[in-house]
Structures are given as C-alpha cells and as structure tokens.
PDB file of C-alpha atoms in Angstrom:
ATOM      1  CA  UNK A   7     -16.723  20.845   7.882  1.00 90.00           C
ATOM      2  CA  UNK A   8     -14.400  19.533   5.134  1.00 95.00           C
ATOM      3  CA  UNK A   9     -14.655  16.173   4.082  1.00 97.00           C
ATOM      4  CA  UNK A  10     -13.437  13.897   0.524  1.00 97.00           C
ATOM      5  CA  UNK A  11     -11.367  11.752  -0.920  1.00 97.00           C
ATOM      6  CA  UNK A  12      -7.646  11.830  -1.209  1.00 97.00           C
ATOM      7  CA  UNK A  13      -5.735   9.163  -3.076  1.00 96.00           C
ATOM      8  CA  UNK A  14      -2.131   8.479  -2.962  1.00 96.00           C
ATOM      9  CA  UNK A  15      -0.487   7.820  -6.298  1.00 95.00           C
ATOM     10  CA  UNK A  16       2.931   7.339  -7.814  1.00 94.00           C
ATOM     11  CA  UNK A  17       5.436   4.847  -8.528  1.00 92.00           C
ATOM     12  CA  UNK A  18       6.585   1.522  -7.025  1.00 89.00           C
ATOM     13  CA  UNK A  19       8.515   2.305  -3.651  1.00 89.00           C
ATOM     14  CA  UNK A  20       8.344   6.067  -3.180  1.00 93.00           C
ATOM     15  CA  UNK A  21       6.448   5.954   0.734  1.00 93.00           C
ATOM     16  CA  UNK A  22       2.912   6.117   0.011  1.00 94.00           C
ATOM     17  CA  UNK A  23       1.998   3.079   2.826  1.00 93.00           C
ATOM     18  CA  UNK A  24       4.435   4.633   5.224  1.00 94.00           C
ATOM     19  CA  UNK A  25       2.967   8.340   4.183  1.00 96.00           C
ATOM     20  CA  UNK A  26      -0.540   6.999   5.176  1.00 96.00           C
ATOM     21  CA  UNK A  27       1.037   5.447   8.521  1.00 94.00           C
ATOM     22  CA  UNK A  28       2.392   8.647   9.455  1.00 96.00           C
ATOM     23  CA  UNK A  29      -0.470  11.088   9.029  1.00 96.00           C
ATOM     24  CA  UNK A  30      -2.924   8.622  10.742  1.00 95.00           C
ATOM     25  CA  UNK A  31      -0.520   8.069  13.823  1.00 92.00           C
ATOM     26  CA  UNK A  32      -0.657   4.207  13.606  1.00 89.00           C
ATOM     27  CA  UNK A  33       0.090   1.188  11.004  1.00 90.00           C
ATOM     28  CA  UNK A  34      -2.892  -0.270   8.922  1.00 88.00           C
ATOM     29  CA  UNK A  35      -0.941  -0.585   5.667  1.00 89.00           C
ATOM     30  CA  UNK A  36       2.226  -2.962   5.811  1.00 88.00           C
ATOM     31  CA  UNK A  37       5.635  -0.976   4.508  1.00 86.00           C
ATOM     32  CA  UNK A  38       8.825  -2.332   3.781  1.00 85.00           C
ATOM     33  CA  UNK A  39      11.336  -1.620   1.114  1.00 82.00           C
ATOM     34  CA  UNK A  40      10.584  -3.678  -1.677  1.00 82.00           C
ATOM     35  CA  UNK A  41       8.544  -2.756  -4.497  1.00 75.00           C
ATOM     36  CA  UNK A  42       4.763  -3.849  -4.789  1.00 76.00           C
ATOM     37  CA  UNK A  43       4.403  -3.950  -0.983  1.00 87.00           C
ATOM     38  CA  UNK A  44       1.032  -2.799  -1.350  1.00 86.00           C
ATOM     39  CA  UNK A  45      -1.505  -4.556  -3.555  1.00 86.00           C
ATOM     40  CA  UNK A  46      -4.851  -3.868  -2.990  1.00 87.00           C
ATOM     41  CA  UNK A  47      -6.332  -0.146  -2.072  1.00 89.00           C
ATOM     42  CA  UNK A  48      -6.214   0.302   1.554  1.00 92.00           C
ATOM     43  CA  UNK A  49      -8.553   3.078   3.073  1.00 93.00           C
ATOM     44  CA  UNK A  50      -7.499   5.294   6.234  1.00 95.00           C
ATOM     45  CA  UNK A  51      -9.697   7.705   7.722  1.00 97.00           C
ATOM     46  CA  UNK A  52      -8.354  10.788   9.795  1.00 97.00           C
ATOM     47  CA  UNK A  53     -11.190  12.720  11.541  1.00 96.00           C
ATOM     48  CA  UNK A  54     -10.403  15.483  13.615  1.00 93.00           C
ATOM     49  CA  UNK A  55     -12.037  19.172  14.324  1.00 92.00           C
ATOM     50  CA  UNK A  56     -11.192  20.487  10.852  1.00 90.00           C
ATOM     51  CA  UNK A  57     -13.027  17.596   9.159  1.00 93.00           C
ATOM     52  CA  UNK A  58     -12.801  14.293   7.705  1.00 97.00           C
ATOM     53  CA  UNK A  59     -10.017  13.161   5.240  1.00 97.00           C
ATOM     54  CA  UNK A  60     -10.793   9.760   3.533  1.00 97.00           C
ATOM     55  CA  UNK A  61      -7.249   8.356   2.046  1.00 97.00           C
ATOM     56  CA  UNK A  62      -6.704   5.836  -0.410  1.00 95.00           C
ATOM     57  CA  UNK A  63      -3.427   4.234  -0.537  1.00 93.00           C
ATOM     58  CA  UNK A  64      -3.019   2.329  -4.235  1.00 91.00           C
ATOM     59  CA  UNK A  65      -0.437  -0.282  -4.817  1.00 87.00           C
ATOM     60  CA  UNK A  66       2.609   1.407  -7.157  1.00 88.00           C
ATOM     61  CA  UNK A  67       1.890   1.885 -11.032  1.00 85.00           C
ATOM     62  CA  UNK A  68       4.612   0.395 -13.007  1.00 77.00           C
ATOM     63  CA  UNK A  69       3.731  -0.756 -16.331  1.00 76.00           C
ATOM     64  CA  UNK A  70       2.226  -4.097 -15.776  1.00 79.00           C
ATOM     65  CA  UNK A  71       4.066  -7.582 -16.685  1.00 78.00           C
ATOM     66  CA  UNK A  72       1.596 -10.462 -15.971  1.00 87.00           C
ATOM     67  CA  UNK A  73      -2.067 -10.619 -14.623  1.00 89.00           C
ATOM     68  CA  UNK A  74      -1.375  -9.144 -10.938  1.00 89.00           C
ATOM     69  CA  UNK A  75       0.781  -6.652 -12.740  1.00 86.00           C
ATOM     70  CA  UNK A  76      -2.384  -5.802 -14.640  1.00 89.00           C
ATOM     71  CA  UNK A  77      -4.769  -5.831 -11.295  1.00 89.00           C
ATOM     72  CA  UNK A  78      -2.131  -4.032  -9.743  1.00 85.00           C
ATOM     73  CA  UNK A  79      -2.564  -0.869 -11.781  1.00 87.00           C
ATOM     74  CA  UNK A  80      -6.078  -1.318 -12.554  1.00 88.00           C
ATOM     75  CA  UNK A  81      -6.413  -0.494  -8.480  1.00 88.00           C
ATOM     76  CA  UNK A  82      -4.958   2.522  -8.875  1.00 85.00           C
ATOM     77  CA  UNK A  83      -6.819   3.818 -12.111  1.00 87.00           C
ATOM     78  CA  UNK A  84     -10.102   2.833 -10.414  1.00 85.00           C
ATOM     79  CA  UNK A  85      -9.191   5.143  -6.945  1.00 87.00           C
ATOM     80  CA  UNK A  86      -9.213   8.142  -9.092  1.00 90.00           C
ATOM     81  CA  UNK A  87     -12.253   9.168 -10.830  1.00 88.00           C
ATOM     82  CA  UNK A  88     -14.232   9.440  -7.140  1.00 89.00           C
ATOM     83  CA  UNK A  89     -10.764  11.331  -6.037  1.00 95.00           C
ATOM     84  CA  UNK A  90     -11.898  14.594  -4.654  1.00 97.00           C
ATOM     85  CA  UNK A  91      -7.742  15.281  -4.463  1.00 97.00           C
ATOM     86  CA  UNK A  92      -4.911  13.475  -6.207  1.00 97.00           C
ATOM     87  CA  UNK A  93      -1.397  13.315  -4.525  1.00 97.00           C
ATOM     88  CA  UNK A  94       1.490  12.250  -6.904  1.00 97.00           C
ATOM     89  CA  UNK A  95       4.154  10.813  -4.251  1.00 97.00           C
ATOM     90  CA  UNK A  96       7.746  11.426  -5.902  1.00 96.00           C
ATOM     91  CA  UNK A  97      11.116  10.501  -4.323  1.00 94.00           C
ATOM     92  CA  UNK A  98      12.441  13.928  -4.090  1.00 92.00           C
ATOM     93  CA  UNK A  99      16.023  13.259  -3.685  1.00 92.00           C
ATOM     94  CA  UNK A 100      16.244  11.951  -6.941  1.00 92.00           C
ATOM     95  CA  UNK A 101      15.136  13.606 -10.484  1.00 94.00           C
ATOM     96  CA  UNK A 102      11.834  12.557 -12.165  1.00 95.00           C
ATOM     97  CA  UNK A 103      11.974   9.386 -14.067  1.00 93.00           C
ATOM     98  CA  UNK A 104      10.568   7.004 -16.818  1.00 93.00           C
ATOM     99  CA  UNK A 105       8.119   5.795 -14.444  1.00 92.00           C
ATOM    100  CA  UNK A 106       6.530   8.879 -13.148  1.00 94.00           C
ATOM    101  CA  UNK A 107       6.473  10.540 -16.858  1.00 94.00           C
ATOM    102  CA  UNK A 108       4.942   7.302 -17.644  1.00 91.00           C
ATOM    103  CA  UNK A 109       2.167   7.970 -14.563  1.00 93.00           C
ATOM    104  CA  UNK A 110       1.527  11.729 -15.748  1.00 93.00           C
ATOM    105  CA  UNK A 111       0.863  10.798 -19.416  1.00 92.00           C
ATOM    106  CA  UNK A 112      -1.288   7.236 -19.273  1.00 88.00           C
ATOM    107  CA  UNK A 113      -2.973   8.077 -15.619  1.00 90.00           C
ATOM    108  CA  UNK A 114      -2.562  11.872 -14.137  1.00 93.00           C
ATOM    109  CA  UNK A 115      -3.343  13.744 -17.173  1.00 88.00           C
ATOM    110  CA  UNK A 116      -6.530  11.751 -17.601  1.00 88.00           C
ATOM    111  CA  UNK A 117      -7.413  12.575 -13.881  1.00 91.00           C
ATOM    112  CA  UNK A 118     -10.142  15.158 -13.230  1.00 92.00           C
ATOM    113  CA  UNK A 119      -9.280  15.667  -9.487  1.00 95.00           C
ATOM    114  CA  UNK A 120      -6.642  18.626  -8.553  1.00 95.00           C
ATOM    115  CA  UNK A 121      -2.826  17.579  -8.175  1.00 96.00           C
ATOM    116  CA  UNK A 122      -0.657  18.091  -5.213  1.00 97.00           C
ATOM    117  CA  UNK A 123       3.001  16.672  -5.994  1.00 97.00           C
ATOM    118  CA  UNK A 124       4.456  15.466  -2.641  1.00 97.00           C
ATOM    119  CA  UNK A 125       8.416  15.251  -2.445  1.00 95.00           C
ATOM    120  CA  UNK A 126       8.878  12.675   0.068  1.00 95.00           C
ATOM    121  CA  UNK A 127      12.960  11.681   1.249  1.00 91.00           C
ATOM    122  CA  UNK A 128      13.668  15.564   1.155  1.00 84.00           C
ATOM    123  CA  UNK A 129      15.631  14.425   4.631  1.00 83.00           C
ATOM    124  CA  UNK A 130      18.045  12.386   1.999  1.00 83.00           C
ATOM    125  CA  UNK A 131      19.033  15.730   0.197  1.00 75.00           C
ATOM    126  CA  UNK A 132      21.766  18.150   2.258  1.00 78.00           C
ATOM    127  CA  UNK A 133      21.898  20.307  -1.186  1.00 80.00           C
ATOM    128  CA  UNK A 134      19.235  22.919  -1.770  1.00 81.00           C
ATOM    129  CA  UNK A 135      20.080  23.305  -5.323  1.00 87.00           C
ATOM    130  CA  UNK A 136      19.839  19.683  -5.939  1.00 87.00           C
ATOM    131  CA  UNK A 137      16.415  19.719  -4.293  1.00 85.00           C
ATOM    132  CA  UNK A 138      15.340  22.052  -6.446  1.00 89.00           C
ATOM    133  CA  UNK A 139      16.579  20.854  -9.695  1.00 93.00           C
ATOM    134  CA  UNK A 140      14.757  18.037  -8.524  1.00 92.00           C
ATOM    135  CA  UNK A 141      11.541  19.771  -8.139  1.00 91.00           C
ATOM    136  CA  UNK A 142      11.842  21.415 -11.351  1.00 93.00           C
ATOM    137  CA  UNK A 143      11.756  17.592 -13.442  1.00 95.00           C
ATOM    138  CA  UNK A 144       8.750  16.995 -11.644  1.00 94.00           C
ATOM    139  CA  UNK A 145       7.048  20.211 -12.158  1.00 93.00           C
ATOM    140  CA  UNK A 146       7.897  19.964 -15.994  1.00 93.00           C
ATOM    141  CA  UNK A 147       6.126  17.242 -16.541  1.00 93.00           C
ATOM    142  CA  UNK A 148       2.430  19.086 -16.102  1.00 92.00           C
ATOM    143  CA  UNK A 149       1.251  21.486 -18.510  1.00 83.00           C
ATOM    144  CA  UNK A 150       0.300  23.822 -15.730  1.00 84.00           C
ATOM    145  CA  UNK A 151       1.192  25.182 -12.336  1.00 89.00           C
ATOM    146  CA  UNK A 152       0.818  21.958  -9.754  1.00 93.00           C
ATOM    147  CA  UNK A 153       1.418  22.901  -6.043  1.00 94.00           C
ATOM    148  CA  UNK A 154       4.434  21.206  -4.504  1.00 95.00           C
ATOM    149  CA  UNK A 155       4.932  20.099  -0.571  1.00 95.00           C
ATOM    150  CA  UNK A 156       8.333  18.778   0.688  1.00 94.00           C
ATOM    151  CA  UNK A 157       7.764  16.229   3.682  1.00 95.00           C
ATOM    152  CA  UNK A 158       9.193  13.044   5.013  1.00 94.00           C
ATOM    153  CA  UNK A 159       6.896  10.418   5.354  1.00 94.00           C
ATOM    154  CA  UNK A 160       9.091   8.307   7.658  1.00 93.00           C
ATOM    155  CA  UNK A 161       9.424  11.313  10.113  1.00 94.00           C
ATOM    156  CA  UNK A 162       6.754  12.972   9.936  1.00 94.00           C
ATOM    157  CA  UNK A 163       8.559  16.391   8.849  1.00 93.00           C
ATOM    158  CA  UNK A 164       6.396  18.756   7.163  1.00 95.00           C
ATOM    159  CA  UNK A 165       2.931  16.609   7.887  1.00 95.00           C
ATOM    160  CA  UNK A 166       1.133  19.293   9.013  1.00 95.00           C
ATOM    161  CA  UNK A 167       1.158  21.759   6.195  1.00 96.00           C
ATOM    162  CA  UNK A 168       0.633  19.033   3.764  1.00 97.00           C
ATOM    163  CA  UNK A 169      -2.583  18.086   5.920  1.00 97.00           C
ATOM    164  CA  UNK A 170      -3.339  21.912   6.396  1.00 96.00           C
ATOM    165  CA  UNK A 171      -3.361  21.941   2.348  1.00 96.00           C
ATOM    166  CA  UNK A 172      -5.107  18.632   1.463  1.00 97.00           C
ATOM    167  CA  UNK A 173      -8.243  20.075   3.713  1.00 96.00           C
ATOM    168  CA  UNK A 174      -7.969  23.323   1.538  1.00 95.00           C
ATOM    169  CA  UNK A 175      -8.927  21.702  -1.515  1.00 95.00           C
ATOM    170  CA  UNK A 176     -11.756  19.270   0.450  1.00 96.00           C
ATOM    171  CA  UNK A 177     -15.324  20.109  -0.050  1.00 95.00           C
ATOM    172  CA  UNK A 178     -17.645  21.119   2.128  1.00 95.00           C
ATOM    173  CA  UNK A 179     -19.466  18.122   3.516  1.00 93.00           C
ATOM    174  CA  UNK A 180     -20.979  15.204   6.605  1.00 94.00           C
ATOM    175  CA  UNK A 181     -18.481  12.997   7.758  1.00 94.00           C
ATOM    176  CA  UNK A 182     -19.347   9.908   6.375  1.00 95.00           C
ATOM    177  CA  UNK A 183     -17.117   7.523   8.884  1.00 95.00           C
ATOM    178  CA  UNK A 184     -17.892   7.756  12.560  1.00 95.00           C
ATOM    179  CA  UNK A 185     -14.642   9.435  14.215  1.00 94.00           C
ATOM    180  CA  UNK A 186     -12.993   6.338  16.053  1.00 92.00           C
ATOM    181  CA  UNK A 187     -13.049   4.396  12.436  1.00 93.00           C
ATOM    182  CA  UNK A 188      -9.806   4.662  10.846  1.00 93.00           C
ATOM    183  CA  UNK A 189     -10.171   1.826   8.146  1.00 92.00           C
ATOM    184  CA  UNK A 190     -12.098  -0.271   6.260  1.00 89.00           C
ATOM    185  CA  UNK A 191     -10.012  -3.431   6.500  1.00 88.00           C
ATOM    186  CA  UNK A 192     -11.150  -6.631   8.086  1.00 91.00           C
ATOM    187  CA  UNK A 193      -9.426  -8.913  10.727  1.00 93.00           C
ATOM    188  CA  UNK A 194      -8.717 -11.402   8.858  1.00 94.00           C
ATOM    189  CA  UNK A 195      -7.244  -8.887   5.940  1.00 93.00           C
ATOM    190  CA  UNK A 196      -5.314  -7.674   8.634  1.00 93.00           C
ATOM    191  CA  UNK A 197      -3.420 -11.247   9.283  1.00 96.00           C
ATOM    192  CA  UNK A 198      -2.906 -12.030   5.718  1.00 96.00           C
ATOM    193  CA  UNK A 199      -0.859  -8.736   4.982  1.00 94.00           C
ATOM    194  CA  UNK A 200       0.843  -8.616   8.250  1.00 96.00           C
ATOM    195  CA  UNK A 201       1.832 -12.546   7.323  1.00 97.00           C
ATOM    196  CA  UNK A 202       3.151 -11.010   3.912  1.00 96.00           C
ATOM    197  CA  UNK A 203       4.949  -8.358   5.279  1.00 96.00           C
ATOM    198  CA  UNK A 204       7.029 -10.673   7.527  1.00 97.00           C
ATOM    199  CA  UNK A 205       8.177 -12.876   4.351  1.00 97.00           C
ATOM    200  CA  UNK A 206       8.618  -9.403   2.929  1.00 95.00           C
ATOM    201  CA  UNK A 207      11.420  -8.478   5.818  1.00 95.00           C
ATOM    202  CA  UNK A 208      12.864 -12.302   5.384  1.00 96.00           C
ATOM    203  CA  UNK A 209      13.252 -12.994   2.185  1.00 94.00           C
ATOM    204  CA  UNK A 210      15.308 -11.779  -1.352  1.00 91.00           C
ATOM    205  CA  UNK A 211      15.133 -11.931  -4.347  1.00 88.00           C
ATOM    206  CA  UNK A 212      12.108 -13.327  -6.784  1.00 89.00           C
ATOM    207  CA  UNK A 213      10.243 -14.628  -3.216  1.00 93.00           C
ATOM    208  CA  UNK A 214       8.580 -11.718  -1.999  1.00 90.00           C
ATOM    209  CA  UNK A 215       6.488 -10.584  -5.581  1.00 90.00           C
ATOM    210  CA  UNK A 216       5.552 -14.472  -5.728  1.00 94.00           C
ATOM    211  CA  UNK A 217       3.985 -14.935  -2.146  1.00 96.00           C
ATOM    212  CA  UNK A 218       0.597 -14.793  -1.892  1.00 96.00           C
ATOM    213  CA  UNK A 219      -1.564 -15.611   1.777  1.00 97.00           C
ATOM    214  CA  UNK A 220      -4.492 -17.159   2.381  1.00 96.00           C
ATOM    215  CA  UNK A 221      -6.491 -17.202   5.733  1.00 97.00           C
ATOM    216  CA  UNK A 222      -8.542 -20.028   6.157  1.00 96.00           C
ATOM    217  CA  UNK A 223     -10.039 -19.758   9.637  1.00 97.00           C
ATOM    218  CA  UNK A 224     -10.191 -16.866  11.745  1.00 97.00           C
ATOM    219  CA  UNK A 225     -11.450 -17.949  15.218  1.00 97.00           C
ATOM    220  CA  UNK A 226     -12.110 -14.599  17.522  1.00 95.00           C
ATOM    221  CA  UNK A 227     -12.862 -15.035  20.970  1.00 92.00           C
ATOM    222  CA  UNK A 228     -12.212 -12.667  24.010  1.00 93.00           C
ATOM    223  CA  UNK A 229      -9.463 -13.955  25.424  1.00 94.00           C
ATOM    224  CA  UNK A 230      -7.253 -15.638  21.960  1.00 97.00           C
ATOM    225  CA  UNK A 231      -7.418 -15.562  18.220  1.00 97.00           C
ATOM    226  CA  UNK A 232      -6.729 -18.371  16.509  1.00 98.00           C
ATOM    227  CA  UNK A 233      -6.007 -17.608  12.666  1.00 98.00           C
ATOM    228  CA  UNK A 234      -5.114 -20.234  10.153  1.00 98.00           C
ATOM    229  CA  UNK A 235      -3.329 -19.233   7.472  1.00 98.00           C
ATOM    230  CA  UNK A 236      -1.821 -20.453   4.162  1.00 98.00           C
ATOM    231  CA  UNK A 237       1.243 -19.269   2.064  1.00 98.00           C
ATOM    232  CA  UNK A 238       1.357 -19.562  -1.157  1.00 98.00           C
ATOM    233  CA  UNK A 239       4.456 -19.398  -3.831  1.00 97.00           C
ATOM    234  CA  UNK A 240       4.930 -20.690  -6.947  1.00 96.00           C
ATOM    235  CA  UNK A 241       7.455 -22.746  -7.315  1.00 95.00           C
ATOM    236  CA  UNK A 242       8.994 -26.453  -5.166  1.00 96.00           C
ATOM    237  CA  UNK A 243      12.266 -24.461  -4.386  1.00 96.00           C
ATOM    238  CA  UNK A 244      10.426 -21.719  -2.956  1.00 97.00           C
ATOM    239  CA  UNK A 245       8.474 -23.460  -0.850  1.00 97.00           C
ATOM    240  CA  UNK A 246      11.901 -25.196   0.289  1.00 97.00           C
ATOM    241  CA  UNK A 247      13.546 -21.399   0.805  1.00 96.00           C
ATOM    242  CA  UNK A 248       9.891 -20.201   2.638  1.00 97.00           C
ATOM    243  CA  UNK A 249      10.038 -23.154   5.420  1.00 97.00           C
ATOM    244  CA  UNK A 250      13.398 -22.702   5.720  1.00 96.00           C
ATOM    245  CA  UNK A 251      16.042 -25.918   7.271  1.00 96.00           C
ATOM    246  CA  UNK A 252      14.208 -27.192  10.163  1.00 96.00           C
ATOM    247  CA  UNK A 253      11.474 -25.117   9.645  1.00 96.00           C
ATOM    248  CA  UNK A 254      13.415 -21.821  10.549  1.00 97.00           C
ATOM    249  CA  UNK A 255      12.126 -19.342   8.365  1.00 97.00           C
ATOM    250  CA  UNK A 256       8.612 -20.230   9.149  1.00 98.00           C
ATOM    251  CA  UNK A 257       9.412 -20.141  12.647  1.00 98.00           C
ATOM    252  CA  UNK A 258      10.601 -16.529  12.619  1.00 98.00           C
ATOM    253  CA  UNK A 259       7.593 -15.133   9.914  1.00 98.00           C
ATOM    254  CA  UNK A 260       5.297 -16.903  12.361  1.00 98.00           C
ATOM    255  CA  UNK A 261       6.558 -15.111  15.513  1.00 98.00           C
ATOM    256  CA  UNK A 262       6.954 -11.788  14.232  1.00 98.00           C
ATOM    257  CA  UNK A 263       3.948 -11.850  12.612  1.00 97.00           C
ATOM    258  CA  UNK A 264       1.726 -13.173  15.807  1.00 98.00           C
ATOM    259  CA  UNK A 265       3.268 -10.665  18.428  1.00 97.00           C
ATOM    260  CA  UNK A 266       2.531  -7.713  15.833  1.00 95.00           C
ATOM    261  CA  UNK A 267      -1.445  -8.844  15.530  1.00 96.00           C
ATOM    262  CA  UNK A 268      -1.132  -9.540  19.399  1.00 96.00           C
ATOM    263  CA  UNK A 269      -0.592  -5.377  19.192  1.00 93.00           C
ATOM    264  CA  UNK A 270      -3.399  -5.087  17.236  1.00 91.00           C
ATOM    265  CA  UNK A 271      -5.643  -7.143  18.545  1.00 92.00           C
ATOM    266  CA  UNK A 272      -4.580  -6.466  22.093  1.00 93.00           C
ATOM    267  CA  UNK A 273      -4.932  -9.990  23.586  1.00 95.00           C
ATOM    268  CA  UNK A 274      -3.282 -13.343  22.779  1.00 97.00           C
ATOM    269  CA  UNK A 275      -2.895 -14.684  19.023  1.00 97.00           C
ATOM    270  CA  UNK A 276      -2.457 -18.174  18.157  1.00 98.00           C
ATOM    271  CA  UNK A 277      -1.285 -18.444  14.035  1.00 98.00           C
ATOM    272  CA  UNK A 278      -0.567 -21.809  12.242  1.00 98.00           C
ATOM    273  CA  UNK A 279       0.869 -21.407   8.999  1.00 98.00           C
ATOM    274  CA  UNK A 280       1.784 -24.072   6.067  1.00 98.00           C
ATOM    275  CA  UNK A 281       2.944 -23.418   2.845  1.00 98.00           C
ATOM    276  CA  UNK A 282       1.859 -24.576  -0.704  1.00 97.00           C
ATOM    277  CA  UNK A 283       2.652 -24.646  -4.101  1.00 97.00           C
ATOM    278  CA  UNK A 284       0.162 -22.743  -6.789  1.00 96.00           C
ATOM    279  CA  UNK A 285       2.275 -22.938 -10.211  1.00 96.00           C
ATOM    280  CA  UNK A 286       2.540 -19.417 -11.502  1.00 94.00           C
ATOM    281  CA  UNK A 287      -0.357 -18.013 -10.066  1.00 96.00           C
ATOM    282  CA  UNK A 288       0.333 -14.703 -11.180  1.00 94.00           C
ATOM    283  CA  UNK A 289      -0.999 -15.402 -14.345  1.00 93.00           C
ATOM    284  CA  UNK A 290      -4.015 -16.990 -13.942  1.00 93.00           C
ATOM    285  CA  UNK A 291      -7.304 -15.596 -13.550  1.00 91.00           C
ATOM    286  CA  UNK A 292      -9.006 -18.078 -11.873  1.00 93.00           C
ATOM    287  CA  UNK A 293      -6.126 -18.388  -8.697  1.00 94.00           C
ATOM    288  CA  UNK A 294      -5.940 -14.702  -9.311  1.00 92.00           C
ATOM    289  CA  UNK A 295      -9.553 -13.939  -7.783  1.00 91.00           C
ATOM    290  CA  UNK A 296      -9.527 -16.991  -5.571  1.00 91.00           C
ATOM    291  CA  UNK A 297      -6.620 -14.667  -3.614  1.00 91.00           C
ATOM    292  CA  UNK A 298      -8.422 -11.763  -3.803  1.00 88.00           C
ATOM    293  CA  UNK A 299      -7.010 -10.134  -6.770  1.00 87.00           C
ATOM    294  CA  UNK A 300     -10.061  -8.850  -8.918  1.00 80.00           C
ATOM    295  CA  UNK A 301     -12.193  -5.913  -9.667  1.00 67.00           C
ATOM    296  CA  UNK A 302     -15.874  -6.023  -9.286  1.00 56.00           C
ATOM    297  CA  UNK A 303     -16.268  -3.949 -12.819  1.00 41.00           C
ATOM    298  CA  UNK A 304     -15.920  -4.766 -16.100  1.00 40.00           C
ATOM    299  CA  UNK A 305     -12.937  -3.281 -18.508  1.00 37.00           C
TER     300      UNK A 305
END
C-alpha cells in the first residue's frame, strides 16, 4: 500500500484550497477568490484501495509584507522538508510569472521532495499553442525535466491521472489515519474559517486581509451548537463597514455562515458574532499568536 505526504504549493490565488476540495469530494478548506484565503496548513486525507494520500494545503507564498505576511510563508516552507511529493500549482492559462520564479529560486529549488507542476484553469485556454507556450515558462524555470499534469481544480477534469501519478511517486507504507478521517481540523477551527470565508464573499477591498476570528465558546450538544465568535479588524471604519447599517452585513455573514456549519455539523447551529477593534494586528507578535498565527519552532 502507498502512503506519504503531498503538499500543495504555489502562489497566492492559483486553486490549491479548491484543488484539495475537489480530490477529497467535500469542503474542509474555505475558497474564494481573493488572495491569502488560506492561512494556516490545512491537512486532508484521501484513503482508498490504492493507499493513503496525506495532503497539505499551505497558504500562497508571496514575498511577505508585515508579520502574518512573514507567518504566512513560513507555513509553507515548514510543509516541505517532511514532503514525500511537492506539487507546484500554476495558473496555466497564463505564462509563468515574478511570483512563481520567485517560489522556484527561494523555496522549490531548496526542496528535497520530487516536483509535479500542476496547470490548473487549462478549461480557461481554447488555444493549444497558447497552452503550451504556457507550459514551456513554467518548465524553464527548473534545471531539469519536472513532470507536468493539466487539470481543473474547479471541475474536477483530469483528477484522476493526477491522483493515479501522485500515488506513483508515494512510498510504500501503513496508513497512518484511520479511513473515515479526512482532516485534522477541529470544530471550532471549522467555525472560525467558515466565519472568514463569509466576510471573504461580502466584503472589498483592504477588509478581507485585515479580518481575523476568534471563537470564544463552542457549546456542542446533540441536538444544537452554540458557537460564540469574535471578529476582529483593525481599524473604527472597518468595524463600521463589517456591521454594516442596521447591522446588515453581520446579519448576512451570520446566516450564511450558520446554515453552512448546520451542513457540517448536520443538526442545528446557533452563532453570535460581535466585532472588535485590534489596531494593526498584523504586525504584532503578541495579537499575532493570541489568533493563532505562530510556529511552534524556532527560526
């Protein structure tokens, strides 16, 4: 039986959560289309007869611009050196850029794990040759031959042979999840990133990258959950923009994000939410791992 470590690199906004939602069949990582969705690694674990494949999902390396830029990338440089297999997500209907030569030089070429480079959004390209001039910039940037897969993570299109050639590459080894685990992630984890998605979907501009959420009480009982939850941004006007007139915007996050963990959790959810104000929290250490955003190693 196969079994190892995959993790899912590359830059900020190129599918990886919605990759990782596909190939396990339903959502533990929250996707939406703005960059640094994903903060933290997320785990998902796909057993079936041909083995066990342990992914890691890693937030999107950009170069970093204030502490949780820097936490941000130092959870992706961490997920590698126990990587048994590296895969280097690329928009493929677009040429290789600054940020993924940037990735190859300061993170993949330091990796000792094999390479596959995954062209996701090949359903976005209608011209082969444009495909694979596309290809080409991203093959160019390793000094040696690196396997390429086309798929589309939002349709699943090509899933299969990119699973079929992950397991290749897998050692031979014990499952080391029992098969009906398919992540690592705690209720109450859960509830703050589903929270964060829903600001995510309802807000522009500077708001989403400054949000952070707190739960404070997470009540489970067999018939309701109640979850208590806090929102944090950084600055008065946000906090204005995040309730919304008459309490609106809260309103809506609130709803959508309660009948989503009602999915999840199959059975009624009760979820209060305020909001606060943590001045620039992104750069401070102390707020920093008070929301969850350190490593347990030193530098």
């Amino acid at each position: 039986m196969k079994c190892g470590f995959v993790t899912i690199v590359g830059r900020p906004n190129v599918g990886k959560s919605t990759l990782l939602n596909q190939i396990l069949g339903q959502k533990i990582v929250i996707a939406t289309d703005k960059a640094q969705t994903t903060r933290k690694r997320i785990k998902g674990i796909l057993t079936d007869e041909n083995g066990q494949i342990i992914f890691v999902d890693t937030p999107g390396i950009h170069r970093p611009l204030n502490k949780l830029g820097e936490f941000l990338l130092d959870e992706a440089k961490i997920a590698l050196p126990d990587a048994d297999l590296i895969l280097f997500l690329v928009d493929g209907s677009e040429p290789a850029g600054k940020g993924d030569k940037w990735i190859c030089e300061n993170i993949l070429k330091k990796a000792d794990a094999p390479i596959i480079i995954v062209m996701n959004k090949i359903d976005k390209l209608k011209n082969i040759q444009k495909a694979e001039e596309n290809l080409m910039t991203y093959k160019t940037l390793f000094d040696e031959n690196v396997p390429v897969i086309r798929i589309s993570a939002k349709t699943g299109r090509n899933k299969d042979t990119l699973l079929s050639n992950i397991l290749k590459k897998l050692p031979e080894g014990e499952k080391l999840y029992p098969d009906d685990v398919v992540t690592e992630e705690s209720m109450r984890s859960v509830a703050e990133e589903i929270v964060r998605e829903k600001i995510l979907n309802n807000t522009q501009d500077e708001i989403p990258h400054s949000v952070a959420i707190r739960v404070t009480r997470y009540e489970e009982n067999d018939d309701i959950d109640r979850i208590f939850a806090t929102i944090y941004c950084e600055q008065k006007s946000q906090k204005g923009i995040l309730i919304g007139k008459g309490g609106s915007l809260l309103k809506i996050v609130g709803t959508e994000a309660r009948k989503e963990l009602e999915k999840i959790t199959d059975k009624k959810v009760f979820l209060a939410l305020e909001v606060k104000v943590e001045k620039d929290w992104r750069k401070k250490d102390k707020i920093l791992k008070q929301f969850g955003y350190f490593q347990d190693f030193e530098k």
